[in-house]
XYZ file of C-alpha atoms in Angstrom:
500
model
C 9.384 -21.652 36.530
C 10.624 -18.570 34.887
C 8.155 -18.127 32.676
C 5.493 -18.346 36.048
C 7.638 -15.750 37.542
C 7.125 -13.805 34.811
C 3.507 -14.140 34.734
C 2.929 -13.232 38.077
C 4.984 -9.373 37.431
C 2.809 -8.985 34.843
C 0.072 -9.347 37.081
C 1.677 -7.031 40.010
C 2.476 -4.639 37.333
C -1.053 -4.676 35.881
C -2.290 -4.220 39.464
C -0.008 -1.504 40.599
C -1.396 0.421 36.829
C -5.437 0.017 37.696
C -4.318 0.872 41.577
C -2.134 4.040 40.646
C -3.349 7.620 41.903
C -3.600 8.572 38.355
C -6.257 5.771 37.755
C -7.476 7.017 41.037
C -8.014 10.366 39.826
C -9.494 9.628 36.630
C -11.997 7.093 38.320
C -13.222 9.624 41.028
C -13.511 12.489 37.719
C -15.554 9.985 35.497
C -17.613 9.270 39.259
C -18.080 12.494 40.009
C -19.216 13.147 36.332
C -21.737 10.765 35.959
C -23.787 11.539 39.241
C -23.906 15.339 38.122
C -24.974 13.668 34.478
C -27.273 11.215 36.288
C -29.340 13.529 38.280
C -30.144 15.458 34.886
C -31.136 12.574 33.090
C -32.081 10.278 35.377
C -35.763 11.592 36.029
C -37.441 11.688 39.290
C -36.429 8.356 41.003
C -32.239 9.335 40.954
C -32.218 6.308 42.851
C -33.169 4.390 40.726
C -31.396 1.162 39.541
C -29.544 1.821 36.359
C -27.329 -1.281 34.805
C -25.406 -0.550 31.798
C -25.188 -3.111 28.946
C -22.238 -3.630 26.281
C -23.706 -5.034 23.535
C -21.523 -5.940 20.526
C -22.215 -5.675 17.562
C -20.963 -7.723 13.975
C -19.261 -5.224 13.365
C -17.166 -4.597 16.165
C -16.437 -8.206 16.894
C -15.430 -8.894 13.655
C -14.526 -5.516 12.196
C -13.030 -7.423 8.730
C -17.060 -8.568 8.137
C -17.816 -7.748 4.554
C -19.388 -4.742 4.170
C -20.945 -3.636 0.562
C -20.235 -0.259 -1.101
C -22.222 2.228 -1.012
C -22.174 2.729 -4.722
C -21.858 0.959 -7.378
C -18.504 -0.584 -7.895
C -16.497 -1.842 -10.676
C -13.704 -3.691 -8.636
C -13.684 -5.831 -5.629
C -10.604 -6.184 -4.837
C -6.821 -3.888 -5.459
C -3.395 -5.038 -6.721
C -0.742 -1.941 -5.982
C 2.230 -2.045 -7.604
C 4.512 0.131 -6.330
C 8.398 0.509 -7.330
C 10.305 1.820 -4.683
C 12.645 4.358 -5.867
C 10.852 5.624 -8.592
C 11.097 3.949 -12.318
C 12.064 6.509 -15.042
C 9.284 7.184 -17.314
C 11.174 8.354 -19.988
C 13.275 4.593 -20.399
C 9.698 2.734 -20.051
C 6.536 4.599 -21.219
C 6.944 8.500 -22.407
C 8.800 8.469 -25.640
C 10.754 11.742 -26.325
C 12.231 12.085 -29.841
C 13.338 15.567 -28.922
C 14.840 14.650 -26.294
C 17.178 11.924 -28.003
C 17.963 14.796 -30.172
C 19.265 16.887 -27.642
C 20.934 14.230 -26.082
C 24.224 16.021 -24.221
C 23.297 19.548 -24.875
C 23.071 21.872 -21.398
C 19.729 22.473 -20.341
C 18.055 25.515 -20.931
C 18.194 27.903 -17.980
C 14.352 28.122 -18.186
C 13.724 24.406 -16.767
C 15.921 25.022 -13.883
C 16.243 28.644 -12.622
C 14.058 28.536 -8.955
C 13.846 25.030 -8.743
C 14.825 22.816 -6.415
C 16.608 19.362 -6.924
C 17.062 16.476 -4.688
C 20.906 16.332 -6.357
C 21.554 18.182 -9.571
C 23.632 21.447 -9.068
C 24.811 24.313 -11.636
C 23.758 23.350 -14.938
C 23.235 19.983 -15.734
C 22.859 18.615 -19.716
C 20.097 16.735 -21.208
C 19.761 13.171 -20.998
C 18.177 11.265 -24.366
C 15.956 8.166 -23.754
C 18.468 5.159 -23.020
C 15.772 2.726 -24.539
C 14.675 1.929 -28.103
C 10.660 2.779 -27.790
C 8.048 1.205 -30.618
C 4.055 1.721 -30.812
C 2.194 -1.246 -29.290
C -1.044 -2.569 -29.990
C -4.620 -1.585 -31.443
C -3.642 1.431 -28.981
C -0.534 2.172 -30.314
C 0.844 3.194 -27.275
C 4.302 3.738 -26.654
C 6.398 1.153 -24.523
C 10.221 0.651 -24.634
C 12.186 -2.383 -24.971
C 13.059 -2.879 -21.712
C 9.595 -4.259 -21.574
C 9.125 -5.991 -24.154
C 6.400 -8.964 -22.624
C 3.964 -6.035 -21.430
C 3.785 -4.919 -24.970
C 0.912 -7.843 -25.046
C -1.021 -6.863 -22.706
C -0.406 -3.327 -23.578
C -4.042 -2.340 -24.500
C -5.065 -3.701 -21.284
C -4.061 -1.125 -19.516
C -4.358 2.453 -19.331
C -1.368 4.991 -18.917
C -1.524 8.240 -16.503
C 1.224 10.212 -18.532
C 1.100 13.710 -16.196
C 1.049 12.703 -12.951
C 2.388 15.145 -10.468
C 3.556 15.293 -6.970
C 4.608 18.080 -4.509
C 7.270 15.521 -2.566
C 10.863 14.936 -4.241
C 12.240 13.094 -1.457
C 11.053 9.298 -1.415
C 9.830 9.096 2.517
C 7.458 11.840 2.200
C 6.542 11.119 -1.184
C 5.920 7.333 -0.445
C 3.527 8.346 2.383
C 1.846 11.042 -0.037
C 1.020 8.240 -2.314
C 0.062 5.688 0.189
C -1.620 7.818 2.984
C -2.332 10.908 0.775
C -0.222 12.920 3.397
C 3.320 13.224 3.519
C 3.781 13.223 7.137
C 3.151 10.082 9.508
C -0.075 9.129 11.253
C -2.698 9.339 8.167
C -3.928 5.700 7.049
C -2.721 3.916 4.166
C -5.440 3.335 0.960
C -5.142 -0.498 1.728
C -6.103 0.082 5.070
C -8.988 2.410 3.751
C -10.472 0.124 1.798
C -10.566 -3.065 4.113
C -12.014 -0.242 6.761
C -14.786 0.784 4.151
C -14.906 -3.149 2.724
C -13.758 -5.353 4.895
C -12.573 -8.749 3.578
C -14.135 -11.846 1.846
C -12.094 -14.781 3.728
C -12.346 -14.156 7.362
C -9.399 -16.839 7.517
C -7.110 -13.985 5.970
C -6.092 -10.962 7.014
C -7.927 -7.942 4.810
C -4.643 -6.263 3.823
C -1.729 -7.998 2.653
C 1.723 -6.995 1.783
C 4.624 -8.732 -0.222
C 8.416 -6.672 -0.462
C 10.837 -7.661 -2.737
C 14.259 -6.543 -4.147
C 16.293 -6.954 -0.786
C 14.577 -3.545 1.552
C 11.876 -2.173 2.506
C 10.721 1.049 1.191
C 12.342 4.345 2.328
C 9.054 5.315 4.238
C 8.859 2.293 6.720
C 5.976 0.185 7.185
C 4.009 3.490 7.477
C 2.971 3.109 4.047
C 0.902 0.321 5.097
C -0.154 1.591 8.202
C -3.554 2.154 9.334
C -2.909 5.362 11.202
C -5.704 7.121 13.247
C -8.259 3.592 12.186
C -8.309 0.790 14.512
C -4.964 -1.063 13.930
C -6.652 -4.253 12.659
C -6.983 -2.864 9.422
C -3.454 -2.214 9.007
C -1.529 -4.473 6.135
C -0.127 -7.548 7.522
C 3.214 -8.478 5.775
C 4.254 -11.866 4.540
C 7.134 -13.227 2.698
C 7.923 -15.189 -0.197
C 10.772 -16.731 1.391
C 10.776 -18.608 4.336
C 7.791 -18.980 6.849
C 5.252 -16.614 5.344
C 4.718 -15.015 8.306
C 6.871 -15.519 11.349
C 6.124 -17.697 14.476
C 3.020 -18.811 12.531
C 4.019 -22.428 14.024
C 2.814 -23.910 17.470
C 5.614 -24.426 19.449
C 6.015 -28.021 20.374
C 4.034 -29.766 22.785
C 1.070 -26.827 22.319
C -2.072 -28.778 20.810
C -4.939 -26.668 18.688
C -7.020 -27.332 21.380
C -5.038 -25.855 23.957
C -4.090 -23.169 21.335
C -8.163 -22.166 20.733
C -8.817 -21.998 24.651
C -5.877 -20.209 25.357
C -7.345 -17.488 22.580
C -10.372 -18.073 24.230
C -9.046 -17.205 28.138
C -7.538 -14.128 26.842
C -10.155 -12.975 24.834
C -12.600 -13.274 27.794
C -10.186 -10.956 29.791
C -10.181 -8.517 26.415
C -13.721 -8.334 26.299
C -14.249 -7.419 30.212
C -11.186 -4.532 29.576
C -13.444 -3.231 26.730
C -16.757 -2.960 28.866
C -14.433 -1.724 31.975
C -12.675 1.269 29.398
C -14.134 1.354 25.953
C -11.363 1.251 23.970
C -11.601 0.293 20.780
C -7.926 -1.449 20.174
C -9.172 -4.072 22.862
C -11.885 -5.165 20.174
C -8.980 -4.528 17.416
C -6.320 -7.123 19.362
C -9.368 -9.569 20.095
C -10.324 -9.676 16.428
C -6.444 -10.164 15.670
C -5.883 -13.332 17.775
C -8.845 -14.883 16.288
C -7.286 -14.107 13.049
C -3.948 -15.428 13.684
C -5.539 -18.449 15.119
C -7.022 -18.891 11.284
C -4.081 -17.918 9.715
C -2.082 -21.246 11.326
C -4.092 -22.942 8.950
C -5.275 -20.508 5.671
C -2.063 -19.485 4.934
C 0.080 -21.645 4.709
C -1.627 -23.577 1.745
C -2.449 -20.020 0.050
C 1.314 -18.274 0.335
C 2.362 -22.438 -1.093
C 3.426 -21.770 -5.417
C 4.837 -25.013 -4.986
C 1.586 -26.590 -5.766
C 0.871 -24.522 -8.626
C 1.125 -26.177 -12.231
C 4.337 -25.815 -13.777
C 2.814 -23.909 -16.835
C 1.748 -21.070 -14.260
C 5.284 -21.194 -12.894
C 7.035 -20.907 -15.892
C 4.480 -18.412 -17.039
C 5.481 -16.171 -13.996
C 9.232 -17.420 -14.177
C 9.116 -17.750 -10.090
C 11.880 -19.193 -8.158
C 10.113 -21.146 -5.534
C 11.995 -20.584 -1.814
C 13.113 -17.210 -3.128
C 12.288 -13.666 -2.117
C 11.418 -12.375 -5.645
C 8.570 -10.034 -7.264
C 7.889 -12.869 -9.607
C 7.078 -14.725 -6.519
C 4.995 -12.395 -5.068
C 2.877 -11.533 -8.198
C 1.992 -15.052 -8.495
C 1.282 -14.618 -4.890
C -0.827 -11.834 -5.181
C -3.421 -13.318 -7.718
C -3.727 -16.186 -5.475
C -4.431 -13.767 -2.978
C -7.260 -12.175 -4.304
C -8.206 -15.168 -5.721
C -8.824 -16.392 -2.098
C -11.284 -12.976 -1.271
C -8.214 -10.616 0.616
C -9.196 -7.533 -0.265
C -6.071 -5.470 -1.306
C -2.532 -6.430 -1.846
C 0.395 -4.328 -1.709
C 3.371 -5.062 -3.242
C 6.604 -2.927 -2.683
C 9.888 -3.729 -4.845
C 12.845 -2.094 -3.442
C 15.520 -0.695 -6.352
C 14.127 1.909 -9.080
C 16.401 4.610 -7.869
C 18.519 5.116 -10.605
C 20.781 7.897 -9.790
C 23.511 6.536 -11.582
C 25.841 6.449 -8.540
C 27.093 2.992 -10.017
C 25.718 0.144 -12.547
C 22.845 -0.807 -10.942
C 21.771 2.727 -10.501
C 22.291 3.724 -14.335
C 19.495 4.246 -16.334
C 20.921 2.253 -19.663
C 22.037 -0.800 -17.203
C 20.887 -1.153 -13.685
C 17.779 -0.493 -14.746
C 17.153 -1.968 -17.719
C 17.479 -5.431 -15.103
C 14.948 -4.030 -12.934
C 12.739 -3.624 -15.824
C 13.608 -7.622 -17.036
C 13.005 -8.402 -13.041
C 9.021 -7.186 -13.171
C 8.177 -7.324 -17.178
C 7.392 -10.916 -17.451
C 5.571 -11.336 -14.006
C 3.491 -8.057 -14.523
C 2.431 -9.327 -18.338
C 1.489 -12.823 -16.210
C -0.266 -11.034 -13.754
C -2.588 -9.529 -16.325
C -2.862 -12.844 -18.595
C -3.257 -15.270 -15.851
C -6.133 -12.749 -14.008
C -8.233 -12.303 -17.019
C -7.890 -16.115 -18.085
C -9.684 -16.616 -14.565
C -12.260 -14.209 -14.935
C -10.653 -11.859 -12.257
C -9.619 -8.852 -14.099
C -13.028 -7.416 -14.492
C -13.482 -6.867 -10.815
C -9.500 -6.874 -9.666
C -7.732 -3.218 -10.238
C -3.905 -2.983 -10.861
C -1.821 0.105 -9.884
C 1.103 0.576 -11.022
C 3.726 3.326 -10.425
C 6.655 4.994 -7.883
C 6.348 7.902 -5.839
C 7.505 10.604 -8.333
C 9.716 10.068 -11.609
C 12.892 11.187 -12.920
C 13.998 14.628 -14.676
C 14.796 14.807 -18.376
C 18.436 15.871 -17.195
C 21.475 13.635 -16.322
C 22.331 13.873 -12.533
C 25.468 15.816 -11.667
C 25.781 15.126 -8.335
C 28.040 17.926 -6.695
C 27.897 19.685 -9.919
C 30.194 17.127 -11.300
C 29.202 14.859 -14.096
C 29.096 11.037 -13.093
C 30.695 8.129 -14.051
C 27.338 6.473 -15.339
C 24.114 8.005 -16.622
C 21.653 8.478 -13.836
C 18.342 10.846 -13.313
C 17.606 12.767 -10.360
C 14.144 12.915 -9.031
C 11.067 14.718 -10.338
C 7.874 15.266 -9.143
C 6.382 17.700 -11.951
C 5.269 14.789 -14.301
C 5.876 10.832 -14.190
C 3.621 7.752 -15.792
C 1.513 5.535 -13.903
C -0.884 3.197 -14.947
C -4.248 0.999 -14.251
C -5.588 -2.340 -15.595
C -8.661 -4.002 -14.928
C -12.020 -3.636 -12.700
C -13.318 -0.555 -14.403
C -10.465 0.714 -16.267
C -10.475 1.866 -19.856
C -8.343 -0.904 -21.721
C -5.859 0.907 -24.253
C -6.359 4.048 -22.862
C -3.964 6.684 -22.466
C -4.454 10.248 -20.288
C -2.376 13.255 -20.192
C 0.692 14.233 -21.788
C 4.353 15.830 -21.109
C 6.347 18.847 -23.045
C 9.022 17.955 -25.784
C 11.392 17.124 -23.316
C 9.663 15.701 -20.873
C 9.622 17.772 -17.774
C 6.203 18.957 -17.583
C 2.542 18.323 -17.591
C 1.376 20.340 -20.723
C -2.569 18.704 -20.585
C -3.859 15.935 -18.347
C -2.015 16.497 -15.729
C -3.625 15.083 -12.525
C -2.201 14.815 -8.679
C -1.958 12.009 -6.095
C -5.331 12.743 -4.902
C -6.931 12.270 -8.578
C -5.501 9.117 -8.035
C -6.954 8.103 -4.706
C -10.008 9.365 -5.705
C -10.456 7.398 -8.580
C -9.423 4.409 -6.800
C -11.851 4.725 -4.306
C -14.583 5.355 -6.978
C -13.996 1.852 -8.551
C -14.097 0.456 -5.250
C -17.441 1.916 -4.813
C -17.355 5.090 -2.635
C -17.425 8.928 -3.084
C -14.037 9.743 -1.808
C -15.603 13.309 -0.395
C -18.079 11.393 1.798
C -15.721 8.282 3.164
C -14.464 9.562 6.146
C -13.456 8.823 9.576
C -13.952 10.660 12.792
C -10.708 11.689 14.485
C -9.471 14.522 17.076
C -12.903 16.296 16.675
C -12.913 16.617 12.426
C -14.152 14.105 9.638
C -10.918 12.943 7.919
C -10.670 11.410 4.365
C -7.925 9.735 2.303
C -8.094 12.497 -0.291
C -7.759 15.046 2.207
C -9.591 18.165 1.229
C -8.531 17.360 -2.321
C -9.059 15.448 -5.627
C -11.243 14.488 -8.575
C -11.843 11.311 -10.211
C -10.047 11.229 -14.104
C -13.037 10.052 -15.848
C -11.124 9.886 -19.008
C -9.336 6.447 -18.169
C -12.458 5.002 -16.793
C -14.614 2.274 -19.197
């Protein structure tokens, strides 16, 4: 009974809305509009019977339809592995022997006289590498021990040693590297790319992302927002632990039957909104409950590890029922294994301050480091064993890195050894469809501070992403508030000297 009471205030309410005087107004404006518009186009015979058609296309019934690229791509699909916080560079993949060798000394005035810190105050001293670093593989590329399982699948990959960002605070510079704005209401690159790609399994949502390491990232679920686009193309989040997505159960007593022609109903109702107003969220939310009517049964068996073989497990080291990146990288091959397009995985932690142990560089992080080096190195192996590395592309990185100086928070020096963040130069790096294996771009000063050659922005890296995924990133746009928006903004070039 009170859920038939509730149904019927719904309906007053949605009366007393298409009733209102402001409906009213707008009604008699479009009226008046159309007869003026009418007699001018209308011909000779105004009076003559005119019936307007909706017709819908693929497209706009099933906006997640796969779409091909309009060039030629190297990757289908887009693992993003982002660590929230921001990883130091200079205790995982940009060795500094100078550095180590001026270890305690105060910094020269020169790095810090006009700039602006997120935390450090007066004059703070140098901070040597708090990681024993060794040359890896045909590449000889640098990697420290915190990692040492990715120093296999070292010359898979290839580093980004100079990328730079204008953000230093992690909100805005998560959204810079997700949106390519650092303000709210731009789309993020997953939702790009499923808007420019759509999907291969129409049982799956497009866009998928996995969080780990106990919060979500500073930015909100922004970062995997779809902004101005229609909101289907959004990333849909799922977990690990627990239900992978919530309420993804019929309650009891509700068949699939009734389930599919209560979709149905509704969806009837959606499409005679859309032809009534011609908005284009009514064909976004009756795309999404078709989807989440497919989802009851595609992903529960795809988000299952359980029924993975105990080699891949181990291989991973997952804890099954856990929330855990391990988990989720296992997850995220299965993924794209099953044709979702791009999967975004966020691990909550890297910001190592050095407020306290798990925020120090030589021990807090050093676990973070053990927490993703084995499942990343899986990743890799167990994607190119399948034959999906050639056409999958891994990102890897935070939103800006960490300066060459121990944090002195207050201008006091702190308990444990902690880096404040820095946008002028921090590593990132890309494995697989289309990427240069061994490769290594760019490089920092003695110390580590600065760009000295390579150095390329956020928007090199969108670009570039977008050009292994098939598209000129100057001509994929979207129409919105009377301009052509893009991801890259008015910005960016592709760094041609990591691609194969």
């Amino acid at each position: 009974m009170e859920n038939f009471e509730k149904i019927i205030r719904e309906k007053l309410l949605r009366e007393s809305e298409v009733n209102s005087r402001r409906q009213f107004v707008k009604q008699c404006a479009n009226g008046i509009g159309g007869l003026a518009l009418g007699s001018i186009f209308m011909g000779c015979n105004p009076f003559e019977e005119q019936t307007q058609k909706v017709q819908f296309s693929e497209r706009d019934l099933n906006p997640l339809a796969t779409l091909a690229p309009p060039l030629n791509a190297k990757a289908k699909s887009v693992i993003y592995l982002h660590m929230a916080g921001s990883p130091s560079q200079l205790e995982m993949f940009d060795y500094k022997p100078v550095l180590e060798k001026l270890n305690n000394q105060p910094c020269p005035d020169s790095f810090i006289e006009g700039r602006k810190f997120a935390f450090i105050k007066g004059k703070p001293k140098l901070l040597g590498p708090q990681a024993k670093f060794s040359q890896e593989g045909e590449s000889g590329n640098w990697v420290s021990d915190n990692m040492p399982h990715f120093k296999k699948v070292v010359d898979e990959v290839s580093f980004l040693k100079a990328v730079h960002t204008d953000q230093f605070n992690h909100g805005p510079a998560q959204l810079f590297m997700h949106t390519g704005s650092p303000r709210l209401g731009r789309p993020s690159i997953g939702a790009w790319t499923t808007y420019g790609l759509g999907s291969e399994n129409q049982n799956l949502p497009g866009f998928v992302v996995l969080t780990s390491g106990g919060l979500a990232p500073s930015a909100g679920k922004s970062v995997w927002g779809s902004g101005f686009l229609p909101s289907v193309y959004q990333g849909v989040q799922c977990r690990s632990k627990g239900d992978p997505v919530l309420y993804i159960d019929d309650p009891k007593g509700i068949s699939r039957d009734i389930k599919k022609s209560t979709i149905n109903a509704i969806n009837k109702i959606n499409k005679q909104e859309y032809m009534k107003y011609g908005d284009p969220e009514i064909l976004a939310r009756i795309n999404q409950y078709e989807m989440a009517y497919r989802m009851q049964i595609a992903v529960p068996n795809v988000m299952n590890i359980e029924n993975e073989p105990e080699n891949i497990k181990q291989m991973y080291g997952v804890e099954p029922g856990k929330e855990s990146f391990a988990n989720n990288c296992l997850l995220a091959r299965k993924l794209v294994e099953d044709g979702v397009r791009f999967v975004q995985l966020f691990d909550w932690g890297w910001d190592s301050h050095g407020t306290n142990h798990q925020t120090a560089v030589d021990l807090g992080l050093r676990n973070k480091c053990k927490d993703i080096d084995r499942p990343i190195t899986a990743l890799i192996l167990d994607l190119k064993q399948r034959g999906l590395l050639d056409d999958t592309l891994i990102v890897w990185g935070g939103e800006f890195g960490r300066t060459p100086m121990q944090e002195n928070r207050g201008n006091v020096e702190m308990a444990f050894k902690g880096r404040d963040h820095h946008g002028d130069a921090f590593t990132m790096w890309m494995a697989g469809g289309g990427i240069k294996r061994g490769g290594s771009h760019g490089a920092t000063d003695e110390i580590g501070f600065s760009g000295v050659e390579g150095r390329v922005s956020v928007h090199d890296v969108h670009a570039t992403i977008l050009h292994l995924l098939g598209f000129n990133h100057e001509q994929f746009t979207f129409d919105f508030q009377g301009r052509p928006f893009r991801l890259t903004d008015v910005h960016g070039h592709v760094i041609n000297e990591i691609l194969a």
